[in-house]
Each structure stands twice: as structure tokens, then as C-alpha cells.
Amino acid sequence: MTPDLLAPLDLAFWNIESADHPMHLGALGVFSAHSPTAGAHAADLLAARAAGVPGLRMRIRDVWRPLDLRLPLVQALRPPLGFGGAAREPDPGFDPLNHVRLHAPATDFHAEAGRLMQRPLQRNRPPWEAHVLPGEDGVSFAVLFKFHHALADGLRALTLAAAVLDPMDMPTPRPRPAAPARGPLPDVRKLPEALRGALSDVGRALDIGTSVARSSLATRSTPALTAEPTGTRRTAGAVVDIDDVHLVRKAVGGTVNDVLIAVVAGALRRWLDGRGEGTDGIAPRALIPVSRRRPRTAHPQGNRLSGYLMELPVGDADPLRRLAAVRAAMDRNKDAGPNRGAGAVALLADHVPALGHRLGGPLVAQAARLWFDILVTSVPLPGIGLRLGGHPLTEVYPFAPLARGQSLAVAVSTYRSQVHYGLVADAKAVPDLNRLARAVTEEVETLITVCGS
């Protein structure tokens, strides 16, 4: 079987990782248990099912070849494949027992999840893990899934996780069209079109690069969101009723996502005020990832991400003005589209040769704190109830990777009638993460109050 070369953005995620800053995403699912042995049964099921999921058998291996095939013009000229890259391939020694682990009963699922999230995935094996945490109460258990970002983005991780849960109806992926057969030499009739495409790509790259440079200059942030890396992790979660979110949205307009982002801004203000830190003039830059793939195309591997960049109006004391500012910023981003502006910096990965990713990965990792202060991402989940061994999933908290020099990342998922905020932070820089989680629910309560008055 021919190895599948990593897409440029996957390669970037693979190369910017370090021991203190693993680039895996995660999700903590809490299940109702029918018996104290439900957790052990769940671990057995996960291991047995993982053996039959091809995507979970894939490891990532370095490849070295003469030139890079992934630059648009080079693709048209059809040279040999790229060097300094990496590829996915089946692991002949795959053993699911190395990836599914049953732990001792836990009293606090988030405390255990934080400890497990700080451990890098083993790079010589398929880069994913599932940790089963039985609850000491005997009526619940949790599963922490970890997937390296080079293996899966949010939609792809959802597909892989769903494959080891109880069978359910999932959207059928659209088949990829067959690539046209090409000879050893380029079709010269297509060269002008390829040149125009390459020049357009270069222009877009310069436009994005300029926007990134401008965005790093004029915004006052807060030291609470940026810190020297310690490699430690802490997680927390907050649950919000989706009906409350819709109530706010209907009262002020905009989208559900606008409300969810504004809640983050308000929660940050409450949290910083509670710490005694000043919030006047504070407007941390938030990166809002945008998926460029549709749910029905979640099966093909490779990240398909762009993003929006916006200033969170933490310094504004009025919750409705904060929401209006978020809505206006998101409208501007949508008008510009996900392929332009500083938030689209992930697209620059397509313009960097494979060797550039390998050599420049550490520099890119260091530069993240200059570009944005906090990641706020949304992870879609199916609307139907999920189960494992017949045990219903009641809560699910998504966790985003934490970039070097940043103290906090926020991920949001809507599951059934609830919105779950998953918070991951540097444990030493943010020892009071639970206070921020409480601030999320307090901000929603405040928005409901002011919208009803």
C-alpha cells in the first residue's frame, strides 16, 4: 500500500510539536453507568472495535524524497515527490491494547483528564489514545479520547471516535473523484493556467502574511493568557442550556456562535476581575478556526482549516455591547471570507515546502503567541444520542491543543440540548481554571437577565 503523504497543514502540526507542547486534541465524554463494571466493559469494547477501524491503525512516518509535489506550480510540472515530509501508513504491529487504557476509579474526571492531556502521544505508533476512567460513584464513567492534529481535525476525530462507539447512523462520506491519469511529462496546454493559479496563490499568501504582521502590532493583550511554557495541563468544563443561548440570540440577533464567543469574552472579564487584574483596554486576539470541509467529506484524511481572527471585547463592561462587538467582528470576517486575512494563516502551510515545515516548525511554534492570544473553536457533534456498551453519553467536553506561550484554549460543542465548554490550560499559569468555568455559566445568566429586562 502506497503511503499517504501528509497534507501541508498536517505536516505543520506534526513538526511544531514538542514534549512540552503536544499537538493533540481531545474530548472527555461522560457516560451513565448501569453497573460498577461498566468502565471495564467499555475499555474491552473500545479495544475490540479499534482493531477493525482502518483510520486508527495509521502511523505517521518520515519520508525523504527530492522535491515537493504539493506546491501548485510544482504539481503542474509533476516532479518527483517531496522531501522532508511525512506520510500515513498502516502500522503492521498495531495493537489496540497499547492505545486503550483502563484506569483506577476517579473522583474528578477533569483532574485526571488534565494529567493525561499533558502527556504527548507516542510518535512511533498510531497517534491516538482512549483512556477509560471509571467513576468512584459506580454510576458513571468517562472516556478521554486523544487524537494528534496531524492524524485528524475535529470532524475526522469525530468520525474515528464514532467508529468505536455503539453503531449509529452517520452521514455517508462522498466518494472522492478519481484523479485523471497523467503521463510522465506535464500537459503544456495547462501550464498558463497553472502559472496563473500559482501567481494567485502567491498573492494570497502575501496578503495573509501582511495581515498577520499587522495584527501582531496594535492590540493590547493580557499576561494572564500568555505565559512561559511549563508542559503542565489542567482541564475544566461548563455546561449551558442551548435554549438559553437561543433566547439571547433571538433577543439581540446574530448567530448562536456569536453568542457563544461573546460568553467567552464576558467570562474572561469576570475571571480577570476576580484575579484583581485590570481589564480596561484589554482585547485579546482570538483565533476562531473555520473548517473548509463539509461534514459529508469528513472521511478523507488531512486537515481542512482556515480561521478568523478577532479582538475579544473583554475591556467593555456592558454585556450587550460585548455581544454586538463580537457580532460585528464576525460579520466582517465572514464578508472577507476564510481565505483572506490574518486568521487564514493556516493556509500559508500550503505554500511551504515539506523541508520548510521540518526546519521551520520550532520557529512557527514560538511565533504563535505573537499572532493570537487564545484559541476559541467549535467542534460539531451529531444531534442523536451516543452510547458505549449501551451506556448513554451525557456530557462531552472538547479540548483544543494549547500553543506554545499560551495559557488557555477554549473549545465548544453542542450535544443534544446542552452546550459544553471544554477549557484546557497550563496548570501552573492557570491554577484557578474552575473559576473561569463558573464564569461561563454566570455570563450566560447575566445575558439572559439583561435581554429580558
XYZ file of C-alpha atoms in Angstrom:
453
model
C 0.000 0.000 0.000
C 1.389 3.398 -1.042
C 1.916 5.748 1.939
C -0.434 8.748 2.051
C 1.624 11.969 2.211
C 0.535 14.356 4.924
C -1.194 17.486 3.698
C 0.859 20.648 4.346
C -1.147 21.706 7.404
C -0.936 18.192 8.881
C 2.825 18.297 8.349
C 2.972 21.649 10.121
C 1.131 20.247 13.153
C 3.469 17.238 13.200
C 6.599 19.402 13.174
C 5.643 22.172 15.621
C 5.024 19.646 18.390
C 7.394 19.400 21.327
C 7.423 17.388 24.534
C 6.039 20.376 26.461
C 3.532 21.287 23.765
C 1.895 18.184 22.312
C -0.359 18.889 19.332
C -3.207 16.539 20.132
C -6.842 17.466 20.515
C -9.114 15.644 22.929
C -12.641 15.031 24.115
C -13.849 13.924 27.524
C -17.113 12.007 27.320
C -19.078 11.195 30.477
C -21.415 8.190 30.368
C -24.112 6.986 32.711
C -23.203 3.540 34.055
C -25.573 0.655 34.684
C -23.095 -1.130 36.978
C -19.699 -0.596 38.666
C -18.089 -2.802 35.974
C -19.348 -0.634 33.100
C -15.993 1.115 32.699
C -14.061 -2.134 32.335
C -16.601 -3.395 29.815
C -16.293 -0.118 27.879
C -12.496 -0.484 27.705
C -12.850 -4.019 26.314
C -15.316 -2.797 23.694
C -13.092 0.098 22.607
C -10.067 -2.174 22.148
C -12.042 -4.779 20.223
C -13.644 -2.210 17.919
C -10.441 -0.201 17.356
C -8.842 -3.263 15.750
C -11.385 -3.030 12.927
C -11.104 0.717 12.182
C -8.515 1.334 9.432
C -8.060 5.001 10.352
C -6.944 4.025 13.857
C -4.247 1.721 12.518
C -2.404 4.521 10.725
C 1.005 5.636 11.979
C 2.983 8.622 10.690
C 6.429 8.011 9.219
C 9.069 10.422 7.945
C 9.760 10.321 4.203
C 12.738 11.799 2.318
C 12.496 12.461 -1.404
C 13.914 15.004 -3.875
C 11.292 17.743 -4.384
C 7.902 18.824 -3.047
C 4.814 17.831 -5.008
C 2.421 19.973 -3.031
C 3.197 23.458 -4.358
C 0.625 24.367 -7.038
C 3.078 25.099 -9.866
C 5.259 22.118 -8.987
C 2.190 19.910 -9.112
C 1.571 21.074 -12.664
C 5.163 20.337 -13.686
C 4.994 16.913 -11.992
C 8.484 16.441 -10.490
C 9.373 13.632 -8.060
C 7.735 13.641 -4.636
C 8.719 15.999 -1.822
C 11.495 15.540 0.727
C 11.458 16.351 4.414
C 7.834 15.239 4.593
C 5.836 12.580 6.381
C 3.205 10.067 5.379
C 0.474 7.955 6.938
C 0.719 4.231 6.522
C -0.796 1.167 8.236
C 1.124 0.033 11.306
C 1.899 -3.675 10.839
C 2.383 -4.101 14.584
C -0.798 -2.286 15.629
C -2.089 -3.496 18.994
C -5.194 -1.710 20.322
C -4.220 -2.632 23.875
C -1.399 -0.077 23.531
C -3.985 2.630 22.854
C -6.959 1.804 25.103
C -6.204 2.015 28.814
C -8.383 1.347 31.841
C -7.547 3.488 34.880
C -8.365 3.305 38.565
C -11.695 4.805 39.688
C -11.652 8.619 39.696
C -13.472 11.176 41.819
C -12.795 14.085 39.431
C -12.787 13.274 35.725
C -11.358 16.671 34.768
C -8.429 16.361 37.176
C -7.489 13.056 35.548
C -8.088 14.421 32.050
C -5.703 17.310 32.644
C -2.955 14.960 33.783
C -3.469 12.750 30.725
C -3.696 15.637 28.249
C -0.183 16.816 29.128
C 1.347 13.504 28.005
C 2.468 13.512 24.349
C 1.276 10.702 22.129
C 3.905 8.183 21.066
C 5.088 9.197 17.620
C 6.208 5.696 16.585
C 2.667 4.336 16.920
C -0.707 5.425 15.536
C -1.072 8.777 17.333
C -4.263 8.364 19.324
C -5.334 7.067 22.732
C -8.531 6.304 24.645
C -8.441 6.437 28.454
C -11.351 4.918 30.364
C -11.960 6.439 33.823
C -14.473 4.575 35.991
C -16.295 6.820 38.434
C -15.907 6.143 42.122
C -19.660 6.649 42.437
C -20.276 3.475 40.404
C -22.962 5.167 38.292
C -20.757 6.875 35.715
C -17.551 6.524 33.765
C -15.645 8.771 31.398
C -13.583 8.235 28.258
C -10.863 10.669 27.249
C -10.067 10.416 23.533
C -6.809 11.941 22.277
C -6.012 12.350 18.565
C -2.931 14.022 17.143
C -3.903 17.006 14.996
C -1.789 15.557 12.167
C -3.997 12.456 12.208
C -7.356 14.164 12.467
C -9.058 17.526 12.703
C -12.290 17.877 14.689
C -14.585 16.334 12.073
C -12.222 13.487 11.313
C -11.709 12.800 15.039
C -15.483 12.657 15.445
C -15.695 10.069 12.682
C -12.949 7.933 14.248
C -14.440 8.135 17.736
C -17.909 7.297 16.445
C -16.489 4.160 14.834
C -15.686 2.675 18.267
C -18.922 3.751 19.959
C -22.153 1.811 19.573
C -23.362 1.662 15.950
C -25.297 4.711 14.827
C -26.389 6.318 11.604
C -23.593 8.536 10.317
C -23.590 10.629 7.118
C -22.163 8.666 4.226
C -18.905 10.281 3.037
C -18.940 11.471 -0.532
C -16.596 9.467 -2.740
C -13.531 11.336 -3.943
C -13.429 11.707 -7.724
C -10.789 9.613 -9.414
C -7.678 11.577 -10.333
C -7.162 11.811 -14.106
C -4.340 9.729 -15.472
C -1.215 11.772 -16.262
C 1.864 10.921 -18.226
C 5.470 11.471 -17.183
C 5.523 14.994 -18.672
C 3.193 17.923 -17.955
C 0.424 18.866 -20.365
C 1.860 22.096 -21.781
C -1.629 23.319 -22.626
C -2.299 23.591 -18.892
C 0.863 25.495 -17.992
C -0.587 29.028 -18.446
C -3.497 28.123 -16.186
C -1.112 26.579 -13.651
C 1.078 29.682 -13.729
C -1.916 31.940 -13.141
C -3.009 29.725 -10.249
C 0.476 29.757 -8.758
C 0.715 33.556 -9.018
C -2.725 33.908 -7.468
C -1.671 31.642 -4.607
C 1.489 33.678 -4.069
C -0.561 36.877 -3.989
C -2.937 35.406 -1.466
C -0.038 34.208 0.667
C 1.478 37.697 0.684
C -1.891 39.196 1.579
C -2.321 36.799 4.501
C 1.269 37.337 5.658
C 0.819 41.102 5.653
C -2.404 40.803 7.654
C -0.672 38.573 10.196
C 2.128 41.123 10.624
C -0.344 43.994 11.097
C -2.439 42.031 13.592
C 0.517 41.489 15.910
C 1.298 45.159 16.401
C -1.540 47.244 17.761
C -3.552 45.189 20.251
C -3.071 45.248 23.995
C -3.424 41.736 25.433
C -3.121 40.352 28.948
C -0.278 38.371 30.547
C -2.886 36.003 32.020
C -3.340 34.416 28.583
C 0.347 34.156 27.725
C 2.988 32.502 29.849
C 6.277 30.693 29.681
C 5.516 27.043 28.941
C 5.599 24.527 31.772
C 4.259 21.471 29.961
C 1.550 21.003 32.606
C -2.160 20.800 31.802
C -5.424 21.355 33.604
C -8.937 20.940 32.181
C -12.369 22.137 33.241
C -15.840 22.231 31.750
C -19.014 24.288 31.811
C -22.500 23.300 30.680
C -25.034 25.765 29.268
C -28.622 25.106 28.192
C -28.978 25.607 24.440
C -32.447 27.117 24.964
C -30.842 29.923 26.995
C -28.419 30.598 24.146
C -31.298 30.764 21.657
C -33.181 33.115 23.978
C -30.269 35.564 23.877
C -29.806 35.153 20.125
C -33.466 35.867 19.404
C -33.403 38.943 21.634
C -30.324 40.597 20.070
C -29.884 38.953 16.655
C -26.802 37.364 15.185
C -25.943 33.685 15.379
C -25.592 31.076 18.096
C -21.841 31.153 17.505
C -21.784 34.920 18.114
C -23.412 34.363 21.500
C -21.043 31.529 22.421
C -17.969 33.647 21.599
C -19.373 36.656 23.477
C -19.843 34.396 26.502
C -16.124 33.619 26.371
C -15.312 37.344 26.310
C -17.575 38.034 29.282
C -16.249 35.036 31.222
C -12.675 36.212 30.681
C -13.589 39.641 32.037
C -15.197 38.134 35.157
C -12.235 35.826 35.676
C -9.640 38.590 35.307
C -11.613 40.912 37.603
C -11.782 38.128 40.173
C -7.999 37.824 39.987
C -7.638 41.533 40.619
C -6.206 42.155 37.161
C -7.231 45.234 35.254
C -9.434 44.741 32.203
C -9.616 48.310 30.854
C -8.496 48.351 27.237
C -7.970 44.584 27.160
C -8.847 42.974 23.815
C -7.104 39.610 23.464
C -6.818 38.288 19.928
C -8.878 35.150 19.449
C -8.334 32.680 16.639
C -11.629 31.167 15.508
C -10.855 28.098 13.339
C -13.097 27.575 10.319
C -13.453 24.151 8.734
C -13.154 24.152 4.953
C -14.694 20.709 4.613
C -18.310 19.680 4.805
C -19.469 17.013 7.272
C -20.117 14.540 4.460
C -16.494 14.782 3.391
C -15.108 14.160 6.883
C -13.716 10.761 5.910
C -10.800 11.879 3.686
C -7.719 12.444 5.791
C -5.980 15.782 6.143
C -6.835 18.996 7.954
C -9.040 21.416 6.047
C -8.804 24.514 8.204
C -8.703 28.257 7.878
C -9.690 30.755 10.536
C -10.973 34.135 11.580
C -9.032 36.488 13.840
C -10.866 38.916 16.103
C -10.371 41.002 19.216
C -12.475 39.831 22.152
C -14.078 42.913 23.773
C -13.012 41.945 27.301
C -12.420 45.585 28.223
C -16.087 46.573 27.653
C -18.160 46.383 30.851
C -21.534 46.131 29.051
C -22.508 42.530 28.097
C -24.756 43.644 25.238
C -22.046 45.875 23.783
C -19.639 42.931 24.021
C -22.084 40.767 22.109
C -22.626 43.495 19.499
C -18.864 43.866 19.055
C -18.424 40.122 18.569
C -21.275 40.030 16.070
C -19.802 42.935 14.072
C -16.331 41.358 14.049
C -17.692 38.005 12.892
C -19.721 39.710 10.156
C -16.563 41.430 8.910
C -14.703 38.140 8.907
C -17.472 36.386 7.000
C -17.611 39.190 4.427
C -13.863 38.811 3.840
C -14.156 35.019 3.759
C -11.981 32.315 5.364
C -9.301 32.528 2.646
C -8.104 36.064 3.405
C -6.813 37.990 6.369
C -4.651 37.124 9.330
C -6.972 34.372 10.543
C -6.291 32.414 7.365
C -2.640 31.967 8.294
C -3.119 28.181 8.374
C -3.451 28.349 4.594
C 0.159 29.504 4.355
C 1.137 25.907 5.116
C 0.172 25.061 1.519
C 2.902 27.413 0.266
C 5.755 25.995 2.345
C 7.857 23.091 1.046
C 7.956 19.966 3.191
C 11.535 20.607 4.293
C 10.494 24.109 5.335
C 7.944 22.608 7.718
C 10.571 20.328 9.191
C 13.178 23.053 9.684
C 10.809 25.913 10.495
C 8.385 24.069 12.793
C 10.046 25.200 16.041
C 10.097 28.827 14.847
C 6.418 28.701 13.905
C 5.573 27.251 17.304
C 7.393 30.122 19.016
C 5.562 32.691 16.875
C 2.024 31.604 17.791
C 1.884 33.921 20.821
C 2.658 36.893 18.541
C -0.263 36.071 16.292
C -3.110 35.241 18.694
C -3.690 35.037 22.448
C -6.417 32.439 22.758
C -7.998 29.761 20.592
C -11.809 29.574 20.598
C -13.035 26.708 18.461
C -16.308 24.898 17.833
C -16.425 21.109 17.374
C -19.612 19.737 15.729
C -21.346 16.708 17.204
C -24.254 14.653 15.847
C -27.696 15.527 17.133
C -28.543 11.947 18.064
C -27.663 10.318 21.373
C -24.381 8.408 21.531
C -23.785 5.238 23.546
C -20.954 2.921 24.502
C -21.899 -0.595 25.545
C -25.465 0.617 25.865
C -24.470 3.350 28.314
C -25.670 6.819 27.198
C -23.250 9.686 26.695
C -24.486 12.520 28.918
C -21.696 15.124 28.667
C -18.867 15.752 26.202
C -16.115 18.346 26.647
C -13.853 19.041 23.652
C -10.237 20.068 24.269
C -8.098 22.007 21.789
C -4.291 21.883 21.570
C -2.501 24.558 23.591
C 0.011 26.550 21.560
C 3.449 27.385 22.942
C 3.446 30.501 25.102
C -0.346 30.456 25.542
C -2.087 29.629 28.789
C -5.621 28.856 27.695
C -7.674 27.366 24.856
C -11.467 27.044 24.635
C -13.472 24.512 22.625
C -17.258 24.369 22.397
C -19.645 21.576 21.378
C -23.416 21.388 21.293
C -24.717 17.951 22.232
C -28.413 17.281 22.445
C -29.921 20.167 24.435
C -26.706 21.418 26.027
C -23.622 23.420 25.093
C -20.389 22.108 26.602
C -17.374 24.393 27.008
C -14.106 22.478 27.283
C -11.249 24.501 28.814
C -7.621 23.415 28.701
C -4.878 25.472 30.307
C -1.311 25.474 31.503
C -1.816 24.120 35.030
C 0.809 26.368 36.649
C -0.216 29.546 34.831
C -3.953 28.989 35.396
C -4.445 27.208 38.732
C -7.945 28.729 39.010
C -9.387 27.284 35.785
C -12.517 26.116 37.614
C -13.252 29.749 38.403
C -13.213 30.555 34.704
C -15.587 27.643 34.055
C -18.023 29.072 36.618
C -17.685 32.477 34.968
C -19.004 30.958 31.721
C -22.326 29.984 33.326
C -22.500 33.283 35.211
C -22.086 35.212 31.953
C -24.956 33.315 30.337
C -27.171 34.094 33.330
C -26.267 37.779 33.024
C -27.090 37.842 29.301
C -30.464 36.247 29.963
C -31.193 38.852 32.623
C -30.261 41.877 30.505
C -32.067 40.512 27.451
C -35.233 40.038 29.487
C -35.155 43.483 31.065
